[in-house]
mmCIF file of C-alpha atoms in Angstrom:
data_model
loop_
_atom_site.group_PDB
_atom_site.id
_atom_site.type_symbol
_atom_site.label_atom_id
_atom_site.label_comp_id
_atom_site.label_asym_id
_atom_site.label_seq_id
_atom_site.Cartn_x
_atom_site.Cartn_y
_atom_site.Cartn_z
ATOM 1 C CA ALA A 1 -29.430 -2.540 15.316
ATOM 2 C CA TYR A 2 -27.472 -5.539 14.132
ATOM 3 C CA VAL A 3 -25.518 -6.200 10.951
ATOM 4 C CA VAL A 4 -25.136 -9.882 10.089
ATOM 5 C CA PHE A 5 -22.740 -10.811 7.299
ATOM 6 C CA GLY A 6 -23.755 -13.355 4.705
ATOM 7 C CA ALA A 7 -21.772 -16.563 4.405
ATOM 8 C CA SER A 8 -20.988 -18.655 1.321
ATOM 9 C CA GLY A 9 -22.499 -21.731 2.983
ATOM 10 C CA GLY A 10 -25.434 -19.800 4.411
ATOM 11 C CA LEU A 11 -26.260 -19.214 8.054
ATOM 12 C CA GLY A 12 -28.362 -22.309 8.576
ATOM 13 C CA GLY A 13 -31.956 -22.243 9.701
ATOM 14 C CA GLU A 14 -31.412 -19.964 12.674
ATOM 15 C CA PHE A 15 -28.912 -17.328 13.786
ATOM 16 C CA ASP A 16 -28.732 -16.091 17.383
ATOM 17 C CA LEU A 17 -27.867 -12.369 17.470
ATOM 18 C CA THR A 18 -25.972 -12.868 20.723
ATOM 19 C CA MET A 19 -23.412 -14.757 18.621
ATOM 20 C CA VAL A 20 -22.179 -11.751 16.596
ATOM 21 C CA ASP A 21 -18.428 -11.556 17.096
ATOM 22 C CA GLY A 22 -17.182 -8.973 14.585
ATOM 23 C CA ARG A 23 -16.338 -11.620 11.982
ATOM 24 C CA ASN A 24 -19.934 -12.705 11.344
ATOM 25 C CA GLY A 25 -21.572 -9.368 12.143
ATOM 26 C CA PHE A 26 -21.820 -6.662 14.778
ATOM 27 C CA GLU A 27 -24.247 -4.790 16.985
ATOM 28 C CA VAL A 28 -24.617 -1.015 16.605
ATOM 29 C CA VAL A 29 -25.474 1.039 19.699
ATOM 30 C CA GLY A 30 -25.435 4.699 20.654
ATOM 31 C CA SER A 31 -26.398 6.854 23.570
ATOM 32 C CA GLY A 32 -28.193 10.004 24.433
ATOM 33 C CA ASP A 33 -31.704 11.192 25.019
ATOM 34 C CA GLY A 34 -33.975 9.694 22.394
ATOM 35 C CA TRP A 35 -31.511 7.102 21.051
ATOM 36 C CA ASP A 36 -33.651 4.788 18.978
ATOM 37 C CA GLY A 37 -31.126 3.481 16.464
ATOM 38 C CA GLY A 38 -32.594 0.795 14.321
ATOM 39 C CA VAL A 39 -35.912 2.514 13.648
ATOM 40 C CA SER A 40 -34.667 2.599 10.083
ATOM 41 C CA VAL A 41 -31.687 0.803 8.621
ATOM 42 C CA GLY A 42 -30.486 0.286 5.102
ATOM 43 C CA ILE A 43 -27.628 -0.353 2.758
ATOM 44 C CA GLY A 44 -26.231 2.951 1.529
ATOM 45 C CA GLY A 45 -24.310 1.533 -1.409
ATOM 46 C CA ASP A 46 -20.733 2.777 -1.620
ATOM 47 C CA PHE A 47 -21.507 6.263 -0.259
ATOM 48 C CA GLY A 48 -17.900 6.795 0.876
ATOM 49 C CA SER A 49 -16.479 5.722 -2.514
ATOM 50 C CA ASP A 50 -13.986 3.315 -0.957
ATOM 51 C CA GLY A 51 -15.094 0.099 -2.662
ATOM 52 C CA PHE A 52 -17.268 -1.179 0.224
ATOM 53 C CA ASP A 53 -21.012 -0.871 0.785
ATOM 54 C CA ASP A 54 -21.980 1.230 3.795
ATOM 55 C CA VAL A 55 -24.733 0.773 6.403
ATOM 56 C CA LEU A 56 -27.309 3.480 7.181
ATOM 57 C CA ILE A 57 -28.753 3.787 10.706
ATOM 58 C CA GLY A 58 -31.597 6.265 11.257
ATOM 59 C CA VAL A 59 -31.987 7.727 14.752
ATOM 60 C CA PRO A 60 -35.024 10.022 14.441
ATOM 61 C CA GLY A 61 -35.667 10.579 18.160
ATOM 62 C CA VAL A 62 -32.387 12.191 19.253
ATOM 63 C CA SER A 63 -31.902 15.880 20.010
ATOM 64 C CA GLY A 64 -35.548 16.650 20.654
ATOM 65 C CA GLY A 65 -36.596 14.756 17.564
ATOM 66 C CA THR A 66 -34.271 16.659 15.238
ATOM 67 C CA GLY A 67 -32.940 13.252 14.232
ATOM 68 C CA GLU A 68 -29.656 11.937 12.911
ATOM 69 C CA VAL A 69 -28.432 9.380 10.420
ATOM 70 C CA TYR A 70 -25.184 7.476 10.763
ATOM 71 C CA VAL A 71 -23.351 6.060 7.790
ATOM 72 C CA VAL A 72 -21.189 3.197 9.077
ATOM 73 C CA PHE A 73 -18.453 2.599 6.532
ATOM 74 C CA GLY A 74 -17.960 -0.860 5.099
ATOM 75 C CA ARG A 75 -14.459 -2.325 5.108
ATOM 76 C CA SER A 76 -12.543 -5.543 4.676
ATOM 77 C CA GLY A 77 -11.846 -7.688 7.703
ATOM 78 C CA ALA A 78 -13.584 -7.917 11.034
ATOM 79 C CA TYR A 79 -15.307 -5.247 13.080
ATOM 80 C CA GLU A 80 -15.576 -5.070 16.835
ATOM 81 C CA SER A 81 -18.605 -7.113 17.940
ATOM 82 C CA LEU A 82 -20.086 -3.898 19.374
ATOM 83 C CA VAL A 83 -19.895 -0.650 17.393
ATOM 84 C CA ASP A 84 -20.732 2.242 19.731
ATOM 85 C CA LEU A 85 -21.594 5.261 17.597
ATOM 86 C CA SER A 86 -21.291 7.614 20.580
ATOM 87 C CA SER A 87 -17.545 6.915 20.597
ATOM 88 C CA ALA A 88 -16.968 6.109 16.913
ATOM 89 C CA ARG A 89 -14.153 7.883 15.117
ATOM 90 C CA LEU A 90 -16.349 10.117 12.993
ATOM 91 C CA GLY A 91 -14.876 10.572 9.559
ATOM 92 C CA PHE A 92 -13.084 7.201 9.768
ATOM 93 C CA ASP A 93 -15.553 4.574 11.054
ATOM 94 C CA ALA A 94 -18.734 6.498 10.341
ATOM 95 C CA ILE A 95 -20.211 9.910 9.676
ATOM 96 C CA ARG A 96 -23.131 11.552 11.426
ATOM 97 C CA ILE A 97 -25.722 13.542 9.474
ATOM 98 C CA VAL A 98 -27.755 15.878 11.693
ATOM 99 C CA GLY A 99 -31.343 16.899 10.924
ATOM 100 C CA ILE A 100 -32.503 20.495 10.667
ATOM 101 C CA ASP A 101 -35.294 21.320 13.130
ATOM 102 C CA SER A 102 -36.535 19.882 16.407
ATOM 103 C CA GLY A 103 -39.405 17.497 15.795
ATOM 104 C CA ASP A 104 -38.563 16.810 12.118
ATOM 105 C CA ASN A 105 -37.466 13.238 12.946
ATOM 106 C CA ALA A 106 -34.806 13.102 10.228
ATOM 107 C CA GLY A 107 -33.750 9.503 9.759
ATOM 108 C CA MET A 108 -37.206 7.994 10.197
ATOM 109 C CA SER A 109 -36.514 6.506 6.770
ATOM 110 C CA VAL A 110 -33.182 5.922 5.049
ATOM 111 C CA ALA A 111 -32.176 4.252 1.808
ATOM 112 C CA GLY A 112 -29.365 3.941 -0.661
ATOM 113 C CA VAL A 113 -30.606 5.345 -3.971
ATOM 114 C CA GLY A 114 -27.733 4.568 -6.320
ATOM 115 C CA ASP A 115 -25.940 7.317 -8.201
ATOM 116 C CA VAL A 116 -28.528 10.095 -8.496
ATOM 117 C CA ASN A 117 -26.242 12.871 -9.779
ATOM 118 C CA GLY A 118 -24.162 10.796 -12.213
ATOM 119 C CA ASP A 119 -20.778 11.322 -10.556
ATOM 120 C CA GLY A 120 -20.083 7.588 -10.169
ATOM 121 C CA ILE A 121 -20.597 7.594 -6.371
ATOM 122 C CA ASP A 122 -23.673 6.191 -4.609
ATOM 123 C CA ASP A 123 -26.031 8.626 -2.889
ATOM 124 C CA ILE A 124 -28.468 8.246 0.027
ATOM 125 C CA PHE A 125 -32.012 9.294 0.864
ATOM 126 C CA ILE A 126 -33.112 10.600 4.276
ATOM 127 C CA GLY A 127 -36.738 11.116 5.221
ATOM 128 C CA ALA A 128 -37.910 13.625 7.844
ATOM 129 C CA PRO A 129 -41.670 12.967 8.041
ATOM 130 C CA HIS A 130 -42.485 15.886 10.335
ATOM 131 C CA GLY A 131 -40.435 18.562 8.599
ATOM 132 C CA SER A 132 -42.284 21.785 7.885
ATOM 133 C CA VAL A 133 -42.204 23.827 4.714
ATOM 134 C CA GLY A 134 -39.336 26.303 4.861
ATOM 135 C CA PRO A 135 -38.995 30.040 4.210
ATOM 136 C CA GLY A 136 -40.649 31.399 1.096
ATOM 137 C CA TRP A 137 -43.714 29.194 1.408
ATOM 138 C CA SER A 138 -47.099 30.217 2.772
ATOM 139 C CA PRO A 139 -47.385 29.625 6.506
ATOM 140 C CA GLY A 140 -49.629 26.907 7.814
ATOM 141 C CA PHE A 141 -47.918 23.812 6.410
ATOM 142 C CA PRO A 142 -46.367 22.126 9.451
ATOM 143 C CA ASP A 143 -45.482 18.444 9.358
ATOM 144 C CA VAL A 144 -45.739 18.064 5.585
ATOM 145 C CA GLY A 145 -42.453 16.158 5.565
ATOM 146 C CA GLU A 146 -39.103 16.646 3.927
ATOM 147 C CA ALA A 147 -36.931 14.322 1.886
ATOM 148 C CA TYR A 148 -33.223 14.771 1.303
ATOM 149 C CA VAL A 149 -30.834 13.211 -1.150
ATOM 150 C CA LEU A 150 -27.215 13.491 -0.025
ATOM 151 C CA TYR A 151 -24.612 12.993 -2.696
ATOM 152 C CA GLY A 152 -21.824 10.586 -1.820
ATOM 153 C CA LYS A 153 -18.276 11.813 -2.122
ATOM 154 C CA TYR A 154 -14.761 10.610 -1.613
ATOM 155 C CA LYS A 155 -13.697 12.781 1.323
ATOM 156 C CA LEU A 156 -16.381 13.217 3.954
ATOM 157 C CA SER A 157 -16.301 15.376 7.057
ATOM 158 C CA SER A 158 -17.146 13.831 10.427
ATOM 159 C CA SER A 159 -20.531 15.509 10.787
ATOM 160 C CA SER A 160 -22.750 16.847 8.069
ATOM 161 C CA SER A 161 -25.842 18.974 8.551
ATOM 162 C CA SER A 162 -28.565 18.428 6.012
ATOM 163 C CA SER A 163 -29.208 22.174 6.047
ATOM 164 C CA SER A 164 -25.657 23.366 5.495
ATOM 165 C CA SER A 165 -24.216 20.925 2.982
ATOM 166 C CA SER A 166 -25.614 22.462 -0.165
ATOM 167 C CA SER A 167 -22.979 20.868 -2.357
ATOM 168 C CA SER A 168 -23.924 17.425 -1.117
ATOM 169 C CA SER A 169 -27.669 17.600 -0.629
ATOM 170 C CA SER A 170 -30.882 18.647 -2.183
ATOM 171 C CA SER A 171 -34.259 18.914 -0.540
ATOM 172 C CA ALA A 172 -37.773 18.335 -1.707
ATOM 173 C CA SER A 173 -40.864 18.743 0.416
ATOM 174 C CA SER A 174 -43.654 16.277 -0.030
#
């Protein structure tokens, strides 16, 4: 996935992605079995509540299709031309949100959704299209899909599980 920064004079008629240098944009890479970063990308609003918009990168194929979403924090100044999420300083440069079950493909869709809970901090949406209905439901509803809204907050931990962060997420099956 690539992030290209806008420019007051525009970018002209064509922009070569090999020209990203950290000042005009950056490339985002990762590693691991199933790395498919860039399947879904989006602007997460100011999820980290630091005054800068953040970038969402969905990686639905990792960890046996459990899926992950990275929130790359916005900031002033330049980035490195290559942001490697496998070595990012989680909690400082980015956070990783880990899906729930193998095959759910969390991160197949991502979006900033504004301030859903009214706390003044932007929130994000994560789609897991192959999630199955959880405990308490009649059996026989595999792959009905799950959608999560994670509430933004000021202090974020380095890795957040969509199943264990009850204070910062809510789930609705579709």
